XYZ file of C-alpha atoms in Angstrom:
561
model
C 25.088 -12.952 18.604
C 24.093 -9.901 15.744
C 19.897 -8.812 16.250
C 17.839 -6.511 13.724
C 15.263 -3.929 14.997
C 13.278 -2.488 11.798
C 11.011 -0.098 12.198
C 8.674 0.783 9.285
C 7.547 3.946 8.544
C 4.389 4.007 5.528
C 5.434 5.924 2.967
C 7.804 8.171 4.830
C 10.288 10.438 2.394
C 13.691 11.738 2.382
C 11.536 14.977 0.597
C 10.234 16.018 3.764
C 13.077 14.799 6.330
C 16.176 16.213 4.762
C 15.406 19.435 4.834
C 13.858 19.217 8.427
C 17.123 17.864 9.142
C 18.779 20.390 7.621
C 16.902 22.846 10.017
C 17.049 21.047 13.185
C 14.016 19.313 13.545
C 14.549 16.039 13.405
C 17.348 15.249 15.243
C 17.251 11.715 15.797
C 17.458 11.065 12.303
C 19.985 12.889 12.204
C 21.765 11.184 13.808
C 21.108 8.991 11.575
C 21.630 9.951 8.131
C 24.972 11.669 9.920
C 26.478 8.579 11.285
C 24.413 6.245 9.708
C 24.004 4.115 6.575
C 21.553 5.668 4.636
C 19.598 6.621 0.308
C 16.456 6.275 -1.144
C 14.868 3.023 -1.893
C 13.371 1.936 -4.712
C 9.857 0.225 -4.648
C 7.300 -2.282 -6.850
C 5.961 -0.221 -9.572
C 3.316 0.426 -8.931
C 4.814 1.983 -5.425
C 1.720 0.212 -3.780
C 1.649 -0.784 0.006
C 0.448 -4.374 -1.262
C 3.107 -5.327 -3.403
C 5.833 -3.522 -1.880
C 5.542 -5.170 1.769
C 4.982 -9.134 -0.143
C 8.067 -7.477 -1.776
C 9.602 -6.544 1.134
C 8.991 -9.696 3.950
C 9.246 -12.138 0.736
C 13.001 -11.302 -1.382
C 10.782 -11.772 -4.303
C 9.414 -9.519 -7.005
C 5.087 -9.661 -6.882
C 5.206 -12.577 -9.978
C 6.572 -14.891 -7.121
C 4.480 -13.419 -4.049
C 1.527 -12.983 -6.030
C -0.011 -10.599 -4.289
C -0.909 -6.657 -7.304
C -3.420 -5.092 -4.937
C -5.742 -4.671 -1.415
C -8.142 -6.442 -4.239
C -7.830 -9.802 -5.790
C -9.959 -10.879 -9.334
C -12.714 -13.387 -8.881
C -11.563 -15.748 -11.263
C -14.500 -15.806 -14.857
C -15.277 -12.586 -13.264
C -14.928 -9.482 -13.574
C -15.417 -8.802 -9.550
C -13.005 -8.200 -7.241
C -12.429 -9.001 -3.010
C -10.479 -8.007 -0.296
C -8.080 -10.119 0.272
C -5.610 -11.039 2.838
C -1.967 -12.895 3.238
C -2.885 -16.324 2.750
C -3.071 -15.109 -0.707
C 0.375 -14.557 -0.556
C 2.950 -17.253 -2.344
C 5.850 -16.542 -1.554
C 6.835 -17.778 2.019
C 8.610 -14.905 4.742
C 11.677 -13.768 6.424
C 9.725 -14.278 9.562
C 9.126 -17.824 8.706
C 12.683 -18.578 7.707
C 13.731 -17.271 10.971
C 11.359 -18.220 13.149
C 12.537 -22.018 11.211
C 16.110 -20.768 11.718
C 15.056 -21.450 16.074
C 15.419 -17.631 16.134
C 13.361 -15.266 18.209
C 11.266 -12.743 16.603
C 8.138 -10.496 17.156
C 6.470 -8.193 14.190
C 3.544 -5.751 14.768
C 1.243 -3.650 12.557
C 3.124 -4.992 9.273
C 1.006 -4.586 6.404
C -0.807 -7.978 4.555
C 0.084 -9.927 7.960
C -3.683 -10.810 8.732
C -4.393 -13.795 9.983
C -1.116 -13.882 11.652
C 1.338 -15.877 11.436
C 2.744 -19.405 13.513
C 6.104 -17.355 13.921
C 8.482 -18.706 16.956
C 7.616 -15.758 18.578
C 5.033 -13.171 19.027
C 2.600 -10.987 15.451
C 0.350 -8.496 15.929
C -1.466 -7.952 12.250
C -1.497 -5.398 9.984
C -4.477 -2.897 8.572
C -5.335 -4.806 6.515
C -6.938 -7.597 10.059
C -11.254 -6.462 10.393
C -10.768 -5.990 14.164
C -13.882 -4.258 16.139
C -13.941 -0.637 15.538
C -10.961 0.146 13.819
C -8.880 -2.092 17.607
C -6.733 -5.450 16.963
C -8.641 -8.603 18.484
C -7.397 -11.837 19.282
C -8.548 -13.024 15.980
C -5.025 -10.396 14.407
C -2.711 -12.332 17.176
C 0.223 -14.769 17.494
C -0.261 -16.606 19.904
C -3.925 -15.751 20.587
C -3.650 -15.093 24.043
C -1.019 -12.806 23.602
C -3.828 -10.250 23.087
C -4.284 -10.706 26.671
C -1.459 -9.656 27.667
C -1.874 -6.966 25.334
C -4.513 -5.266 26.441
C -3.575 -5.772 30.261
C -0.463 -4.065 30.228
C -0.790 -0.733 26.878
C -4.756 -1.395 26.377
C -6.611 -1.435 23.132
C -4.326 -1.672 20.674
C -4.845 0.764 17.457
C -5.582 -0.975 13.645
C -4.930 3.069 12.388
C -7.390 6.089 11.963
C -9.659 6.648 9.719
C -8.434 10.154 9.485
C -10.792 10.770 6.858
C -13.759 10.958 8.436
C -13.608 13.680 10.333
C -14.778 17.503 9.288
C -11.793 19.168 11.703
C -8.215 17.927 10.013
C -7.201 19.304 13.998
C -8.830 16.121 15.216
C -8.116 13.836 12.480
C -4.283 14.695 13.095
C -4.678 14.816 16.825
C -6.230 10.125 16.746
C -2.942 9.764 13.950
C -0.523 11.108 16.761
C -2.711 9.424 19.411
C -2.511 6.489 17.212
C 1.552 6.849 17.097
C 1.353 6.277 20.999
C -0.716 3.825 21.213
C 1.121 1.246 18.746
C 4.712 2.639 19.929
C 4.107 2.201 23.375
C 3.285 -1.768 23.157
C 6.391 -1.998 21.504
C 7.956 -0.551 23.313
C 6.904 -2.930 26.053
C 7.064 -5.778 24.063
C 11.316 -5.521 23.185
C 11.849 -4.865 26.493
C 10.137 -8.062 27.044
C 12.929 -10.305 25.573
C 15.927 -10.285 23.583
C 14.986 -10.471 20.128
C 17.024 -11.717 17.710
C 14.026 -10.000 14.519
C 11.954 -7.313 16.201
C 9.444 -5.093 14.156
C 6.989 -2.341 14.435
C 4.634 -0.313 11.126
C 3.840 3.038 12.025
C 1.475 3.528 9.006
C 0.063 7.126 9.852
C 3.309 8.846 7.897
C 1.507 7.651 4.551
C -1.681 8.456 5.765
C -1.651 11.691 7.243
C 0.352 12.026 3.885
C -2.956 11.609 1.853
C -4.875 13.478 4.159
C -2.491 16.856 4.687
C 0.025 17.386 2.221
C -2.187 19.961 0.786
C -2.403 21.965 3.673
C 1.070 21.540 4.280
C 2.405 22.847 0.660
C 2.114 25.952 -0.610
C 2.577 25.401 -3.855
C -0.389 22.576 -3.650
C -3.342 22.903 -6.716
C -5.401 21.445 -3.795
C -4.512 24.435 -1.444
C -6.913 26.237 -0.038
C -6.758 29.870 -0.520
C -7.986 30.630 3.217
C -4.695 30.409 5.281
C -4.986 26.839 7.384
C -4.410 26.753 11.295
C -1.562 26.040 12.140
C -1.258 23.377 14.138
C -2.481 21.789 10.715
C -0.607 23.656 8.608
C 2.148 21.918 10.751
C 0.723 18.188 10.829
C 2.950 16.603 8.848
C 5.898 17.633 10.098
C 3.753 16.985 13.620
C 3.485 13.518 12.216
C 7.184 13.110 11.511
C 8.387 14.928 14.683
C 6.933 11.528 16.392
C 8.055 9.282 13.892
C 11.721 10.473 15.388
C 10.735 10.565 18.824
C 10.141 6.575 18.134
C 13.786 6.423 16.679
C 16.003 8.043 19.467
C 13.809 5.224 21.865
C 14.883 2.457 19.488
C 17.951 3.485 18.699
C 18.355 4.930 23.398
C 17.053 0.819 24.086
C 19.158 -1.048 21.511
C 21.590 -2.833 22.961
C 25.478 -2.554 21.115
C 24.844 -6.122 18.874
C 21.418 -4.538 17.932
C 21.449 -3.091 13.905
C 18.724 -0.543 13.749
C 16.561 -0.256 10.165
C 14.145 2.725 9.447
C 12.548 2.309 5.830
C 8.907 2.668 4.070
C 7.979 0.812 1.131
C 7.735 3.874 -1.008
C 7.420 7.842 -0.954
C 5.056 10.125 -1.681
C 3.816 13.257 -2.936
C 1.701 16.042 -3.676
C -1.628 15.351 -5.583
C -2.797 18.325 -8.165
C -6.034 19.014 -9.320
C -6.061 17.129 -13.053
C -8.314 13.857 -12.774
C -7.862 11.452 -15.157
C -11.106 8.949 -16.359
C -9.122 6.517 -17.412
C -12.041 4.738 -18.802
C -12.744 8.023 -20.821
C -9.815 7.766 -22.733
C -10.350 4.355 -23.588
C -13.718 4.960 -25.020
C -12.366 7.910 -26.759
C -9.554 5.415 -28.194
C -12.731 2.910 -29.526
C -11.717 0.516 -27.022
C -13.983 0.438 -24.465
C -17.987 1.089 -25.042
C -20.902 2.298 -22.194
C -24.847 1.484 -22.002
C -26.445 4.231 -23.678
C -28.045 4.627 -19.927
C -24.874 4.474 -17.639
C -25.100 7.573 -15.662
C -28.903 6.467 -14.545
C -27.750 2.774 -13.794
C -25.099 4.499 -12.340
C -27.424 7.024 -10.480
C -29.540 4.361 -9.650
C -27.379 2.272 -7.697
C -24.973 5.184 -6.077
C -28.091 5.758 -5.058
C -29.289 2.432 -3.582
C -25.821 1.855 -1.583
C -26.486 5.264 0.033
C -29.599 4.446 1.256
C -28.773 1.230 2.397
C -26.079 2.155 4.785
C -28.170 5.797 5.949
C -30.916 4.455 6.988
C -31.028 0.393 7.557
C -30.100 -0.501 11.147
C -26.403 -1.674 12.381
C -28.401 -4.915 13.336
C -30.200 -5.204 9.874
C -26.563 -3.830 8.023
C -25.116 -7.267 10.654
C -27.125 -8.961 9.172
C -27.187 -7.979 5.220
C -23.260 -8.340 5.887
C -23.396 -11.243 6.966
C -26.069 -13.791 5.456
C -24.850 -12.104 1.787
C -22.654 -10.839 -0.545
C -25.199 -8.113 -1.861
C -22.411 -5.005 -0.736
C -19.904 -6.323 -2.893
C -22.477 -7.215 -5.924
C -23.708 -3.289 -6.263
C -20.269 -2.072 -5.340
C -18.897 -4.412 -8.532
C -22.578 -3.129 -9.892
C -22.154 0.217 -9.539
C -18.157 0.370 -10.728
C -18.936 -1.933 -14.548
C -22.218 -2.177 -15.340
C -22.493 0.552 -16.827
C -19.478 -1.198 -19.869
C -21.200 -2.936 -23.010
C -18.716 -5.555 -22.761
C -19.974 -7.363 -26.452
C -18.502 -3.381 -27.625
C -15.745 -3.346 -25.418
C -12.441 -4.788 -26.341
C -9.883 -3.032 -22.707
C -11.233 -1.465 -19.573
C -9.739 -0.329 -16.335
C -10.984 -0.802 -12.768
C -10.506 2.627 -12.469
C -8.964 2.544 -8.429
C -7.528 6.099 -6.783
C -3.942 4.830 -7.281
C -2.240 3.983 -10.775
C -4.648 2.341 -12.601
C -3.501 -0.062 -15.271
C -5.672 -2.124 -17.786
C -7.616 -5.514 -18.508
C -8.235 -7.049 -21.898
C -11.616 -8.117 -22.418
C -10.355 -12.231 -23.151
C -12.640 -14.517 -24.494
C -12.449 -17.464 -22.147
C -10.891 -15.867 -18.852
C -13.631 -12.239 -18.353
C -16.928 -13.642 -18.236
C -17.642 -11.814 -21.420
C -14.480 -11.242 -23.505
C -14.511 -11.262 -27.244
C -10.551 -10.372 -27.020
C -9.300 -13.217 -29.025
C -6.059 -14.909 -27.978
C -5.011 -15.027 -30.302
C -4.934 -11.743 -30.561
C -4.373 -11.058 -27.949
C -0.220 -9.672 -28.861
C -1.170 -7.200 -31.142
C -3.808 -5.307 -28.613
C -1.587 -4.435 -26.327
C 1.042 -3.462 -27.914
C -1.568 -1.363 -29.675
C -2.735 -0.195 -27.336
C 0.810 0.732 -25.659
C 1.286 2.616 -27.781
C -1.737 5.141 -27.798
C -0.448 5.680 -24.028
C 2.363 6.800 -24.746
C 1.835 9.032 -26.914
C -1.322 10.473 -25.280
C -0.626 14.173 -23.966
C -2.367 16.322 -21.041
C -4.799 18.491 -22.997
C -4.106 21.365 -20.311
C 0.250 21.890 -20.845
C 0.712 19.014 -23.771
C 3.346 17.124 -21.859
C 3.285 13.615 -21.814
C 1.212 11.275 -19.403
C 3.021 8.774 -19.216
C 6.651 8.041 -18.407
C 6.492 3.913 -18.869
C 4.186 1.262 -20.223
C 4.981 -2.597 -19.055
C 3.549 -5.695 -20.272
C 2.971 -7.742 -16.900
C 6.377 -9.925 -17.694
C 9.036 -6.997 -17.864
C 7.818 -6.225 -14.577
C 7.656 -9.643 -13.406
C 8.372 -13.340 -13.015
C 6.994 -16.280 -11.703
C 4.383 -18.538 -11.534
C 1.219 -15.789 -10.951
C 2.174 -12.925 -13.285
C -0.908 -13.636 -14.744
C -2.637 -12.043 -11.446
C -1.555 -8.708 -12.610
C -2.853 -6.516 -15.104
C -1.761 -7.317 -19.071
C -1.024 -3.730 -19.267
C 1.056 -1.663 -16.701
C 1.303 2.264 -16.474
C 3.566 4.253 -15.072
C 2.275 7.885 -14.427
C 4.202 11.710 -15.525
C 4.016 13.620 -13.031
C 1.714 17.244 -13.987
C 4.402 19.482 -12.572
C 5.500 17.879 -10.009
C 2.333 16.527 -8.606
C 0.668 12.759 -9.616
C -3.129 12.998 -11.429
C -5.810 12.522 -9.552
C -7.825 9.003 -10.918
C -11.551 8.755 -10.508
C -14.359 6.363 -11.346
C -15.669 7.360 -14.994
C -19.340 5.332 -15.061
C -21.409 8.195 -14.588
C -19.552 11.070 -15.054
C -19.467 12.184 -18.907
C -15.861 13.750 -18.566
C -13.554 14.529 -21.195
C -10.378 12.111 -19.905
C -8.415 14.280 -18.350
C -10.153 17.328 -15.970
C -9.747 19.709 -13.598
C -11.451 19.100 -10.510
C -14.031 21.551 -10.073
C -13.426 23.359 -5.837
C -16.380 21.491 -4.279
C -14.850 18.375 -4.719
C -11.257 19.156 -3.264
C -11.935 19.192 -0.062
C -12.688 15.445 0.517
C -10.289 14.025 -1.911
C -6.664 12.919 -1.177
C -3.982 15.506 -1.797
C -0.888 13.514 -1.282
C 0.086 10.494 -3.095
C 3.267 7.776 -3.328
C 6.498 7.816 -5.287
C 8.420 5.172 -6.446
C 11.838 6.419 -3.969
C 10.984 5.633 -0.758
C 13.516 5.434 2.648
C 16.477 3.248 4.090
C 18.122 4.258 7.267
C 20.387 2.046 9.012
C 23.108 1.916 12.176
C 25.347 -0.569 13.922
C 28.569 -2.125 15.021
C 28.529 -3.865 11.490
C 27.841 -0.838 8.433
C 30.693 1.415 7.015
C 29.500 4.328 8.394
C 28.679 6.888 7.479
C 27.742 6.522 3.995
C 25.029 7.209 1.493
C 24.180 3.759 -1.078
C 22.478 4.303 -4.180
C 20.697 1.769 -5.988
C 18.443 -0.432 -3.088
C 15.937 -1.769 -3.539
C 12.301 -3.245 -1.451
C 13.080 -6.475 -2.538
C 16.861 -6.268 -1.342
C 15.911 -6.090 2.684
C 14.689 -9.440 2.889
C 18.371 -11.732 2.195
C 20.505 -8.017 3.683
C 18.477 -9.063 6.808
C 18.730 -12.960 6.551
C 23.018 -12.322 5.863
C 23.191 -9.379 8.524
C 21.699 -12.833 10.916
C 24.191 -15.776 9.553
C 21.150 -17.609 7.362
C 21.308 -17.823 4.171
C 19.807 -16.691 1.546
C 17.165 -19.261 -0.796
C 17.932 -19.680 -3.732
C 14.315 -18.267 -4.606
C 14.374 -14.618 -3.684
C 14.712 -12.403 -6.610
C 17.073 -9.438 -4.480
C 20.234 -9.084 -3.274
C 22.299 -8.245 -0.108
C 23.441 -5.024 -0.362
C 27.029 -5.521 0.165
C 27.475 -1.816 -0.036
C 25.912 -1.199 3.907
C 28.836 -3.337 5.296
C 31.634 -2.629 6.505
C 35.406 -4.198 5.391
C 35.360 -6.667 8.655
C 32.230 -8.355 8.474
C 31.945 -9.162 4.523
C 35.882 -11.004 5.394
C 34.407 -12.663 8.761
C 31.116 -13.620 7.070
C 30.765 -15.316 3.769
C 27.544 -15.247 2.015
C 25.861 -18.242 2.228
C 22.557 -19.818 -0.836
C 20.094 -22.274 0.168
C 18.313 -24.106 -2.833
C 14.124 -23.935 -3.623
C 12.252 -21.218 -0.866
C 14.192 -22.559 2.179
C 10.474 -22.134 3.713
C 7.478 -23.796 4.056
C 3.820 -21.835 2.647
C 0.553 -23.124 4.290
C -1.278 -23.945 1.111
C -4.616 -25.241 3.029
C -4.188 -21.846 3.634
C -4.875 -20.515 0.626
C -7.856 -17.474 -0.552
C -9.348 -17.550 3.139
C -11.987 -14.579 1.923
C -13.025 -12.321 4.095
C -16.873 -12.378 5.013
C -19.086 -9.736 3.889
C -19.435 -7.968 7.458
C -15.147 -7.788 7.873
C -15.054 -6.536 3.828
C -17.143 -3.769 5.419
C -14.695 -3.265 7.805
C -11.776 -3.755 6.083
C -13.275 -0.813 3.206
C -14.178 2.079 5.291
C -10.839 1.675 7.066
C -9.067 1.742 4.006
C -11.094 4.726 2.987
C -10.483 6.287 5.763
C -7.196 6.607 5.571
C -6.890 7.626 1.348
C -6.639 4.258 0.210
C -10.284 4.144 -2.064
C -12.680 5.632 -2.741
């Protein structure tokens, strides 16, 4: 009976792996590449963890599963809120497997909180609130598995707060400890029984890329003039070496009929020192208007937030979080209060990742001014202007391509996506930094000053992740091209002898399998989604206290500013 074992390495990239394999520093990856199937794995557009991991686990595009970011918009509001797995509107791979009687174990996959009632074990990913950065009973299924986990391997960490350390060496040590503890729990659980499907995700390969890229890349525009500590200069190699050890251990434990896959949701690369202030560009183009005293308003709100966090006691802060929505209100006001909505047609939420645009649409936005009949014409105009935007320092185009949301996504939840999605061009091989505009009289593109650089994430996402597979059913050794993250769920179902739901957008990667396996295993399909989704679980909001915990974790990983 075929079995599947998956190691997810969030944000892992062949741009780092292949040179280190060639220099003999990653022996187990070398074995995968020389004896297995491998190739670059195309992520979602944009290549962000929330839509990408959800597309992996559902085999569908975001228009069907409904997840586009760490946050979702509140209806008829400019406010956003942190979301979780209950917002997902398509069944997961492990739901299909559980329904078919397969035993599954799923550890630390992002967007698996609250944990699903699977036929097996689930420990939620980094979107779980947790307690002091550790998994609690609410993040495990069944809940009593939490007691076994603590008794056998100790506390299970959600993820390190990498940007909380002044000393990057301390940050590195925390990341390595976290990987070690997650791997120990996985090895214990893996040997507990003969799982049909087992998956562990290590997010540290992504978070450390945000934190350490400038130290490890001698050409990084954000690199310090002073040479880094050798330990810090080799930080990413240390993290990938630890991941390589986990690969080796799983190769040793896996049975002969187990197929091992090592995947990432997207790749990573360096950030440059050019900051983009998207709403300033919209202001310059006449699409957005700031209020006259927007700097004072922004500064006042930021000061209120800062003083509250600094001087309120932990007990009072917990009470504020628990009893009010004040933190979200202050955050939303800090972001949007400076905009004059009565004179704004297009705006950007200005998240740190791949900012896209919304039309200030009458009837949808609370202060919308754009008539629905003018919506398409306005999108055409803004898209034309975006494609002609050039970097004032180099003269090169800044945007590779602009999409209407319907061009990228299909399904009942396309309306949850931004109206215009931007695919950004690289600036001499490096990503732009995206910064909030309110309160800053900055040009749309500006150079980050040296004082700010140590606090910035110096690595950022790229569109191509990794795919490696090794096992008796694969055609080996070989390289594949054109694999997409949405293809993995149907491919895994096929490998385990199950039909592919017709609602899945992904295709079985037939090219990775041996001729014998393809001949003896016919691809079968079934109507509909193939598994039920609990509609009653839709949108159970985090408490304000839980949102604060998640915000702190995502800030510590470099996901949000």
